[in-house]
């Protein structure tokens, strides 16, 4: 088995700390007390529990209480990327006007650094305060602007503001040189299109976008920065699908380079919803799972050029390991729980590692070492078959543990440098590990009894469409700059024809020239004939 790491499982009234070093997932420690949330600091040295009275910060190694922050009715809590601050949001008090329910706490002393009023709470927009490179600057969105704070001294208040008219959501660049940058989304308003733009967050910025992409049919967007800060992806969504093909609305994906020289719509080979988009931790590639089932999976490089087609399958989620070496495709929700592991090579090729199935999975997370995956089935998403399963990167199942009710499960993060990017070593297999599943059988359709034994009927049955697999979509490396499986560019540009009309065959240059010459000669001959009749 891989190096021993800790798994935290939150149940009703207890926190169980498990060891991944044994097939039985031995319990190392049990923490008693009601809690509605569990979050870790980025290096894993601290964890915070949301309790009825507030937030309790504990030391992970000694399990001792570090700070008890008074914040009754806390809805959410999160650490800053550098681990120096903890942000909490509580329900606003009804008897206090402009209750400062959004608080930023210092982790070292447990003191409040910044307190603001936040009327509404939306999980998809959390955290409400974002941080820039190394937590040097903090950003908070207000009406048509973003306020900027210097985290070294919050007593100075707002250092400057970035005016962005109609801003609905934003995301600061996490790393990279060239000054502070913000990606911001502005929804449609009064007939004008929605837009995603890049804005300078330096003092004196006038709100003029470095680059901007406009589009219609969108009322929200998720902004995903590359870890290297070289580009940002905008997953725009609309609650209503104008084509009436999906009950869940429609999504579009847009790409913008941080230097403003490349902004475009990401071309996907299959129509349908965009299920998931994930950047590699290295920031050099990103994966897109999109299309009606079976969904299509495409690997793009950091310049938005497609590099590898992984074919189609029953997948709705993709997750990279912490080093960007391996990734796993998963089909959760309404799907049966298939897992497919891949090894991404340096040249962009993706080598299959193995496949398996984790039924009733709800959440998936890679271990800090990058060799194991934790799949959890939690309430309230599912009230039955709650528990956790641990899989190796070659799809072998290492351990499992059921729970009557499991609310949350997560690996304890590791400090940078604790693990190195090493290939998976499995000499002889691990004790108690279950082998990966064989490749799925070929999809065959139903053959009525009176047609069985008929070769033509059997061939027709084998060609039946499947929502799980597309046997003809094998994928492969993309070398021409286009997407494998997509129709030719000329076919995509050709307008749709009315019913019953026949498509005009495309002619070569020489054939078109000859056809034009013949048409001109026929026209001239017809004119000469009309002239003779007139005489």
Coordinates of C-alpha atoms in Angstrom, one line a residue:
X1 CA 0.0 0.0 0.0
X2 CA 1.1 3.6 -0.5
X3 CA 2.5 5.7 2.3
X4 CA 0.2 6.0 5.3
X5 CA -2.0 9.1 5.2
X6 CA -5.0 10.2 7.3
X7 CA -8.6 10.3 6.3
X8 CA -11.1 12.4 8.3
X9 CA -14.7 11.2 8.3
X10 CA -17.4 13.4 9.8
X11 CA -20.5 11.7 11.1
X12 CA -23.4 12.8 13.4
X13 CA -21.6 13.9 16.6
X14 CA -18.1 12.5 15.8
X15 CA -15.0 13.0 13.7
X16 CA -13.1 9.8 12.9
X17 CA -9.5 10.0 12.0
X18 CA -8.5 6.9 9.9
X19 CA -5.2 5.5 8.7
X20 CA -4.9 4.6 5.1
X21 CA -2.0 2.2 5.8
X22 CA -4.3 -0.8 6.6
X23 CA -7.0 -2.5 4.5
X24 CA -9.4 -2.1 7.4
X25 CA -8.8 1.7 7.7
X26 CA -7.9 1.6 11.4
X27 CA -9.3 4.4 13.6
X28 CA -6.5 6.5 15.0
X29 CA -8.6 9.1 16.9
X30 CA -12.2 10.0 17.5
X31 CA -13.3 13.6 18.2
X32 CA -16.7 14.0 19.8
X33 CA -19.0 17.0 19.3
X34 CA -21.6 18.3 16.9
X35 CA -20.3 20.0 13.8
X36 CA -21.8 21.1 10.5
X37 CA -18.6 21.5 8.5
X38 CA -14.9 20.6 8.4
X39 CA -12.1 22.5 6.5
X40 CA -8.3 22.1 6.5
X41 CA -5.6 24.6 6.2
X42 CA -3.7 24.2 2.9
X43 CA -0.7 22.5 4.6
X44 CA -2.9 20.3 6.8
X45 CA -1.5 21.5 10.1
X46 CA -4.9 22.9 11.3
X47 CA -8.5 22.0 10.8
X48 CA -11.6 24.0 11.6
X49 CA -14.9 22.7 12.8
X50 CA -18.2 24.6 12.4
X51 CA -20.1 24.2 15.7
X52 CA -23.3 25.7 17.0
X53 CA -21.4 28.3 19.0
X54 CA -18.9 29.3 16.3
X55 CA -15.8 27.9 14.7
X56 CA -13.1 25.8 16.6
X57 CA -9.6 25.7 15.2
X58 CA -7.7 22.5 16.1
X59 CA -4.1 21.5 15.7
X60 CA -4.2 18.4 13.4
X61 CA -1.2 16.6 14.9
X62 CA -1.9 17.0 18.6
X63 CA -5.8 17.2 18.2
X64 CA -5.8 20.1 20.7
X65 CA -7.9 23.2 20.5
X66 CA -6.1 26.3 19.1
X67 CA -8.8 28.9 19.0
X68 CA -12.6 29.0 19.7
X69 CA -14.0 31.8 17.5
X70 CA -17.4 33.2 18.6
X71 CA -19.6 33.1 15.5
X72 CA -23.0 31.6 16.2
X73 CA -25.0 30.5 13.1
X74 CA -21.9 30.1 10.9
X75 CA -22.9 29.0 7.4
X76 CA -19.4 28.4 5.9
X77 CA -15.7 28.7 6.8
X78 CA -12.6 28.5 4.6
X79 CA -8.8 29.2 5.0
X80 CA -6.9 31.6 2.8
X81 CA -4.6 30.0 0.2
X82 CA -1.6 30.8 2.4
X83 CA -3.2 29.6 5.6
X84 CA -2.8 32.9 7.5
X85 CA -6.5 33.8 7.6
X86 CA -9.9 32.1 8.2
X87 CA -13.0 33.5 6.6
X88 CA -16.5 32.8 8.2
X89 CA -20.0 33.9 7.3
X90 CA -22.9 33.7 9.7
X91 CA -26.6 34.3 9.4
X92 CA -27.2 38.1 9.8
X93 CA -28.9 39.0 13.0
X94 CA -32.5 40.2 12.6
X95 CA -32.4 42.7 15.4
X96 CA -29.1 44.4 14.2
X97 CA -29.0 46.7 11.3
X98 CA -26.1 46.0 8.9
X99 CA -24.8 43.1 11.1
X100 CA -21.2 42.5 10.3
X101 CA -21.6 38.7 9.7
X102 CA -18.7 38.2 7.3
X103 CA -15.5 38.1 9.3
X104 CA -11.9 37.5 8.5
X105 CA -9.9 36.1 11.4
X106 CA -6.1 35.9 12.0
X107 CA -5.1 32.2 12.5
X108 CA -2.2 33.1 14.7
X109 CA -4.1 35.0 17.4
X110 CA -7.7 34.4 16.6
X111 CA -8.5 38.1 16.3
X112 CA -10.9 39.7 13.8
X113 CA -9.0 41.4 11.0
X114 CA -11.9 42.5 8.9
X115 CA -15.7 42.5 9.4
X116 CA -18.3 43.3 6.7
X117 CA -22.0 42.9 6.1
X118 CA -23.0 40.2 3.7
X119 CA -26.8 39.9 3.2
X120 CA -27.0 36.7 1.1
X121 CA -25.0 33.4 1.1
X122 CA -24.5 31.4 -2.1
X123 CA -22.4 28.2 -2.0
X124 CA -21.2 28.6 -5.6
X125 CA -19.9 32.1 -4.9
X126 CA -18.0 31.2 -1.7
X127 CA -15.6 32.5 -0.5
X128 CA -16.9 36.0 -0.6
X129 CA -13.4 37.4 0.0
X130 CA -10.8 36.3 -2.4
X131 CA -7.0 36.5 -2.1
X132 CA -4.2 37.2 -4.6
X133 CA -0.7 35.9 -4.9
X134 CA 0.6 34.8 -1.4
X135 CA -2.3 36.4 0.3
X136 CA -0.8 39.8 -0.2
X137 CA -4.1 41.4 -1.3
X138 CA -7.7 40.6 -0.4
X139 CA -10.6 41.4 -2.7
X140 CA -14.3 42.0 -1.9
X141 CA -17.1 42.6 -4.5
X142 CA -19.5 45.5 -4.1
X143 CA -21.9 47.0 -6.6
X144 CA -20.1 47.6 -9.9
X145 CA -16.7 47.5 -8.3
X146 CA -14.2 45.3 -6.4
X147 CA -12.6 46.6 -3.2
X148 CA -8.9 45.8 -2.6
X149 CA -7.4 45.5 0.9
X150 CA -3.7 45.2 2.0
X151 CA -3.6 42.1 4.2
X152 CA -0.5 43.4 6.1
X153 CA -2.7 46.2 7.7
X154 CA -6.5 46.0 7.4
X155 CA -6.8 49.1 9.6
X156 CA -6.1 51.2 6.5
X157 CA -9.4 50.1 5.1
X158 CA -9.9 49.9 1.3
X159 CA -6.6 50.8 -0.3
X160 CA -8.2 51.2 -3.8
X161 CA -11.1 50.0 -5.8
X162 CA -11.4 48.5 -9.3
X163 CA -14.5 49.8 -11.1
X164 CA -16.3 47.1 -13.1
X165 CA -19.8 48.0 -14.2
X166 CA -22.3 45.3 -13.6
X167 CA -19.9 42.8 -12.1
X168 CA -21.6 39.6 -10.8
X169 CA -18.6 37.4 -10.0
X170 CA -14.9 37.6 -10.1
X171 CA -11.7 35.7 -9.5
X172 CA -8.2 37.1 -8.9
X173 CA -5.2 35.6 -10.6
X174 CA -3.6 33.1 -8.2
X175 CA 0.0 33.4 -9.4
X176 CA 2.2 34.8 -12.2
X177 CA 4.0 38.1 -12.8
X178 CA 3.0 41.3 -14.5
X179 CA 0.8 42.7 -11.8
X180 CA -2.5 41.8 -10.1
X181 CA -5.3 40.7 -12.5
X182 CA -9.0 40.1 -12.0
X183 CA -11.2 38.0 -14.2
X184 CA -14.8 39.3 -13.9
X185 CA -18.2 38.2 -15.3
X186 CA -21.0 40.6 -16.1
X187 CA -24.4 39.2 -17.0
X188 CA -26.7 40.4 -19.7
X189 CA -28.5 43.7 -19.0
X190 CA -31.0 45.8 -21.0
X191 CA -30.3 44.0 -24.2
X192 CA -26.5 44.1 -24.0
X193 CA -24.6 40.8 -24.0
X194 CA -22.9 39.2 -21.1
X195 CA -19.2 39.4 -20.9
X196 CA -16.0 38.0 -19.3
X197 CA -13.1 40.3 -19.1
X198 CA -9.6 40.7 -17.6
X199 CA -9.0 43.8 -15.5
X200 CA -5.9 45.3 -13.9
X201 CA -6.2 45.4 -10.1
X202 CA -3.2 47.7 -9.6
X203 CA -3.8 51.1 -7.9
X204 CA -5.1 53.7 -10.3
X205 CA -6.8 51.1 -12.6
X206 CA -9.7 52.8 -14.4
X207 CA -11.7 49.6 -15.1
X208 CA -10.8 49.4 -18.8
X209 CA -10.6 45.7 -19.7
X210 CA -7.3 44.3 -21.0
X211 CA -9.5 41.9 -23.1
X212 CA -13.1 41.0 -23.1
X213 CA -15.4 38.3 -24.6
X214 CA -19.0 39.1 -25.2
X215 CA -21.8 36.4 -25.6
X216 CA -25.5 36.0 -25.1
X217 CA -27.7 33.3 -23.4
X218 CA -25.9 33.4 -20.1
X219 CA -26.9 34.4 -16.5
X220 CA -24.0 33.0 -14.5
X221 CA -20.4 32.0 -15.0
X222 CA -17.7 30.0 -13.2
X223 CA -14.2 31.5 -13.5
X224 CA -11.3 29.0 -13.5
X225 CA -7.8 30.3 -13.4
X226 CA -4.9 28.2 -14.5
X227 CA -2.6 27.5 -11.4
X228 CA 0.2 29.1 -13.3
X229 CA -1.9 32.2 -14.0
X230 CA -1.3 32.1 -17.7
X231 CA -5.0 31.8 -18.7
X232 CA -8.6 31.7 -17.4
X233 CA -11.6 29.5 -18.4
X234 CA -15.1 30.9 -18.1
X235 CA -17.9 28.3 -17.9
X236 CA -21.0 30.3 -18.8
X237 CA -24.4 28.8 -18.0
X238 CA -28.0 29.6 -18.7
X239 CA -30.9 28.3 -16.7
X240 CA -32.9 27.8 -19.9
X241 CA -31.8 25.9 -23.0
X242 CA -32.9 27.9 -26.1
X243 CA -32.7 24.7 -28.2
X244 CA -35.0 22.7 -25.8
X245 CA -32.5 19.9 -25.7
X246 CA -31.7 19.9 -22.0
X247 CA -33.8 20.4 -18.9
X248 CA -30.8 21.7 -17.0
X249 CA -30.1 24.7 -19.3
X250 CA -27.0 25.1 -21.5
X251 CA -23.3 25.8 -21.0
X252 CA -20.6 27.4 -23.0
X253 CA -16.8 27.4 -22.4
X254 CA -14.6 30.4 -23.2
X255 CA -10.8 30.8 -23.0
X256 CA -8.8 33.9 -22.3
X257 CA -5.0 34.2 -22.1
X258 CA -3.8 36.6 -19.3
X259 CA -1.7 38.6 -21.8
X260 CA -4.9 39.5 -23.7
X261 CA -3.7 38.0 -27.0
X262 CA -5.9 35.0 -27.2
X263 CA -9.6 34.9 -26.4
X264 CA -12.0 32.4 -28.0
X265 CA -14.8 29.9 -27.5
X266 CA -13.5 26.4 -26.7
X267 CA -14.6 24.2 -29.6
X268 CA -16.1 21.0 -28.4
X269 CA -16.8 18.1 -30.8
X270 CA -20.2 17.1 -29.3
X271 CA -23.4 18.9 -28.5
X272 CA -24.8 18.9 -25.0
X273 CA -24.0 20.0 -21.5
X274 CA -20.5 20.6 -20.1
X275 CA -20.2 18.3 -17.1
X276 CA -16.8 19.3 -15.8
X277 CA -13.7 21.3 -16.5
X278 CA -10.4 20.9 -14.6
X279 CA -6.9 22.5 -15.0
X280 CA -3.9 20.3 -14.3
X281 CA -2.0 21.4 -11.1
X282 CA 0.9 22.3 -13.4
X283 CA -1.3 24.7 -15.4
X284 CA -0.1 23.2 -18.8
X285 CA -3.3 21.3 -19.7
X286 CA -7.0 21.2 -18.9
X287 CA -9.6 18.5 -19.4
X288 CA -13.2 19.0 -20.5
X289 CA -16.0 16.4 -20.1
X290 CA -18.9 17.5 -22.3
X291 CA -21.8 16.3 -24.5
X292 CA -24.9 14.2 -24.2
X293 CA -24.2 10.7 -22.9
X294 CA -21.9 9.0 -23.6
X295 CA -19.9 12.2 -22.8
X296 CA -16.8 13.2 -24.8
X297 CA -13.5 13.9 -23.0
X298 CA -10.9 16.1 -24.6
X299 CA -7.4 17.2 -23.3
X300 CA -6.3 20.8 -24.3
X301 CA -3.0 22.5 -23.7
X302 CA -2.6 25.9 -22.0
X303 CA -3.0 27.6 -25.4
X304 CA -6.5 26.0 -25.8
X305 CA -5.3 23.6 -28.6
X306 CA -6.8 20.1 -28.4
X307 CA -4.1 17.4 -27.9
X308 CA -5.8 14.1 -27.0
X309 CA -9.2 12.6 -27.5
X310 CA -10.1 10.1 -24.8
X311 CA -13.2 8.9 -26.6
X312 CA -16.7 8.7 -25.1
X313 CA -18.0 7.1 -21.9
X314 CA -20.4 7.4 -18.9
X315 CA -18.5 10.1 -17.2
X316 CA -19.5 13.4 -15.5
X317 CA -16.4 14.3 -13.5
X318 CA -12.6 14.5 -13.9
X319 CA -10.0 15.0 -11.2
X320 CA -6.2 15.4 -11.5
X321 CA -3.7 14.1 -8.9
X322 CA -1.7 16.8 -7.0
X323 CA 1.2 16.5 -9.4
X324 CA -0.6 16.5 -12.7
X325 CA 0.7 13.0 -13.6
X326 CA -2.5 10.9 -13.3
X327 CA -6.2 11.8 -13.6
X328 CA -9.4 9.8 -13.1
X329 CA -12.7 10.0 -15.0
X330 CA -15.8 9.3 -12.9
X331 CA -19.5 8.9 -13.6
X332 CA -21.5 9.9 -10.4
X333 CA -25.0 11.2 -9.9
X334 CA -27.3 9.5 -12.3
X335 CA -24.5 7.3 -13.7
X336 CA -23.4 3.9 -12.3
X337 CA -20.1 5.0 -10.9
X338 CA -17.5 4.0 -13.5
X339 CA -13.9 5.0 -12.8
X340 CA -11.2 5.2 -15.5
X341 CA -7.6 6.0 -14.5
X342 CA -5.1 7.5 -16.9
X343 CA -1.4 8.4 -17.0
X344 CA -0.7 11.6 -18.9
X345 CA 2.6 11.5 -20.6
X346 CA 4.9 14.5 -21.3
X347 CA 4.0 14.6 -25.0
X348 CA 0.2 14.8 -24.2
X349 CA -0.6 11.1 -24.7
X350 CA -2.9 9.5 -22.1
X351 CA -2.2 5.9 -21.2
X352 CA -5.0 3.9 -19.6
X353 CA -4.1 2.6 -16.1
X354 CA -7.3 0.6 -15.4
X355 CA -11.0 0.8 -14.9
X356 CA -13.3 -0.1 -12.0
X357 CA -16.7 0.9 -10.5
X358 CA -17.6 2.7 -7.3
X359 CA -21.4 2.5 -7.0
X360 CA -23.3 5.3 -5.4
X361 CA -20.3 7.6 -5.3
X362 CA -20.9 11.2 -4.4
X363 CA -17.5 12.8 -4.0
X364 CA -13.9 11.9 -5.1
X365 CA -10.6 13.2 -4.0
X366 CA -6.9 12.3 -4.6
X367 CA -4.6 11.6 -1.8
X368 CA -1.6 14.0 -1.1
X369 CA 0.8 11.4 -2.4
X370 CA -1.0 11.2 -5.7
X371 CA -1.3 7.4 -5.8
X372 CA -4.7 6.9 -4.2
X373 CA -8.3 8.1 -4.6
X374 CA -10.9 8.4 -1.9
X375 CA -14.5 7.9 -3.0
X376 CA -17.2 8.7 -0.5
X377 CA -21.0 8.2 -0.4
X378 CA -22.4 10.9 1.9
X379 CA -25.7 12.2 3.2
X380 CA -27.9 14.1 2.5
X381 CA -27.1 13.3 -1.2
X382 CA -27.7 9.6 -0.4
X383 CA -29.1 8.2 2.8
X384 CA -28.2 4.6 2.0
X385 CA -24.9 2.7 1.4
X386 CA -22.9 5.5 3.1
X387 CA -19.2 4.9 3.5
X388 CA -15.8 5.4 1.9
X389 CA -13.7 3.4 -0.6
X390 CA -10.0 3.8 -1.4
X391 CA -8.7 3.0 -4.8
X392 CA -5.1 2.9 -6.2
X393 CA -4.2 4.7 -9.4
X394 CA -4.2 1.4 -11.3
X395 CA -7.9 0.9 -10.3
X396 CA -7.3 -1.7 -7.6
X397 CA -9.5 -1.2 -4.6
X398 CA -7.4 -1.1 -1.4
X399 CA -10.0 -0.6 1.4
X400 CA -13.6 0.2 2.2
X401 CA -15.5 1.2 5.4
X402 CA -19.3 1.5 5.7
X403 CA -21.1 4.1 7.9
X404 CA -24.7 4.3 9.0
X405 CA -24.7 8.0 8.1
X406 CA -21.6 9.8 6.7
X407 CA -21.7 13.5 6.3
X408 CA -18.2 14.3 4.9
X409 CA -14.9 12.5 4.2
X410 CA -11.6 14.1 3.2
X411 CA -7.8 13.4 3.1
X412 CA -5.7 15.4 5.5
X413 CA -3.6 17.8 3.2
X414 CA 0.2 17.5 3.3
X415 CA 2.7 20.4 3.5
X416 CA 4.5 21.2 0.2
X417 CA 7.5 18.9 -0.3
X418 CA 6.0 16.1 1.8
X419 CA 5.6 13.9 -1.3
X420 CA 7.4 13.8 -4.7
X421 CA 6.0 13.2 -8.1
X422 CA 7.0 9.5 -8.4
X423 CA 5.5 6.9 -10.7
X424 CA 3.2 4.3 -9.2
X425 CA 5.1 1.2 -8.0
X426 CA 3.0 -2.0 -7.5
X427 CA 5.4 -5.0 -7.2
X428 CA 3.3 -8.1 -6.6
X429 CA 0.2 -6.0 -5.7
X430 CA -0.9 -4.9 -2.2
X431 CA -2.2 -7.3 0.4
X432 CA -6.0 -7.3 0.4
X433 CA -6.3 -5.2 -2.8
X434 CA -9.0 -6.1 -5.2
X435 CA -7.9 -6.2 -8.9
X436 CA -9.2 -3.8 -11.4
X437 CA -12.2 -4.7 -13.5
X438 CA -11.7 -6.1 -17.0
X439 CA -12.6 -4.0 -20.0
X440 CA -16.4 -3.6 -20.4
X441 CA -18.0 -6.2 -22.8
X442 CA -19.1 -5.1 -26.3
X443 CA -22.4 -3.4 -26.3
X444 CA -25.1 -5.5 -28.0
X445 CA -28.8 -4.8 -28.6
X446 CA -31.8 -6.9 -27.9
X447 CA -32.6 -9.6 -30.6
X448 CA -36.2 -10.9 -30.6
X449 CA -36.5 -14.7 -30.3
X450 CA -37.7 -15.2 -33.8
X451 CA -34.7 -13.4 -35.2
X452 CA -32.0 -15.1 -33.1
X453 CA -29.6 -17.1 -35.2
X454 CA -30.0 -14.6 -38.1
X455 CA -26.5 -13.0 -38.8
X456 CA -28.1 -9.9 -40.2
X457 CA -30.3 -9.4 -37.1
X458 CA -27.2 -9.9 -34.8
X459 CA -25.3 -7.3 -36.8
X460 CA -28.1 -4.9 -36.4
X461 CA -28.3 -5.5 -32.7
X462 CA -24.6 -4.9 -32.3
X463 CA -25.0 -1.5 -34.0
X464 CA -27.6 -0.3 -31.5
X465 CA -26.8 3.0 -29.8
X466 CA -25.7 2.9 -26.1
X467 CA -25.8 5.7 -23.5
X468 CA -22.8 4.2 -21.8
X469 CA -20.3 3.5 -24.6
X470 CA -19.7 4.4 -28.2
X471 CA -17.7 1.5 -29.7
X472 CA -16.9 3.5 -32.8
X473 CA -15.4 6.5 -30.8
X474 CA -11.9 5.2 -30.0
X475 CA -10.2 8.6 -29.6
X476 CA -6.5 9.1 -29.9
X477 CA -3.8 11.7 -30.2
X478 CA -4.8 14.9 -32.0
X479 CA -2.0 16.1 -34.4
X480 CA -3.9 18.3 -36.9
X481 CA -5.1 20.9 -34.4
X482 CA -8.7 19.8 -34.7
X483 CA -10.8 17.6 -32.5
X484 CA -11.0 13.9 -33.3
X485 CA -14.5 12.9 -34.1
X486 CA -15.6 16.3 -35.1
X487 CA -17.2 16.9 -38.5
X488 CA -15.0 18.6 -41.1
X489 CA -14.8 22.4 -41.0
X490 CA -16.7 22.7 -44.3
X491 CA -19.5 20.5 -43.0
X492 CA -19.8 22.6 -39.8
X493 CA -19.9 25.8 -41.8
X494 CA -22.6 24.5 -44.3
X495 CA -26.0 25.9 -43.4
X496 CA -28.8 23.5 -42.6
X497 CA -31.0 22.6 -45.5
X498 CA -34.9 22.5 -45.5
X499 CA -36.5 19.0 -45.4
X500 CA -36.4 17.2 -48.8
X501 CA -33.6 19.4 -50.2
X502 CA -30.5 17.8 -51.5
X503 CA -27.0 19.0 -50.6
X504 CA -25.0 20.5 -53.4
X505 CA -21.7 18.6 -53.8
X506 CA -18.6 20.7 -53.1
X507 CA -16.5 21.3 -56.3
X508 CA -12.8 21.7 -56.7
X509 CA -11.4 25.0 -58.0
X510 CA -10.9 23.7 -61.5
X511 CA -14.3 22.1 -61.6
X512 CA -15.9 25.3 -60.4
X513 CA -14.0 27.3 -63.0
X514 CA -15.2 25.0 -65.8
X515 CA -18.8 25.1 -64.5
X516 CA -18.7 28.9 -64.5
X517 CA -17.3 29.0 -68.1
X518 CA -20.0 26.6 -69.3
X519 CA -22.7 28.7 -67.6
X520 CA -21.4 31.9 -69.3
X521 CA -21.3 30.1 -72.7
X522 CA -24.9 28.9 -72.3
X523 CA -26.1 32.3 -71.3
X524 CA -24.4 33.9 -74.3
X525 CA -25.9 31.3 -76.7
X526 CA -29.4 32.0 -75.2
X527 CA -29.0 35.7 -75.7
X528 CA -27.9 35.2 -79.4
X529 CA -31.0 33.0 -79.9
X530 CA -33.3 35.7 -78.5
X531 CA -31.6 38.3 -80.8
X532 CA -32.3 36.3 -84.0
X533 CA -36.0 35.8 -83.0
X534 CA -36.4 39.6 -82.5
X535 CA -35.1 40.2 -86.1

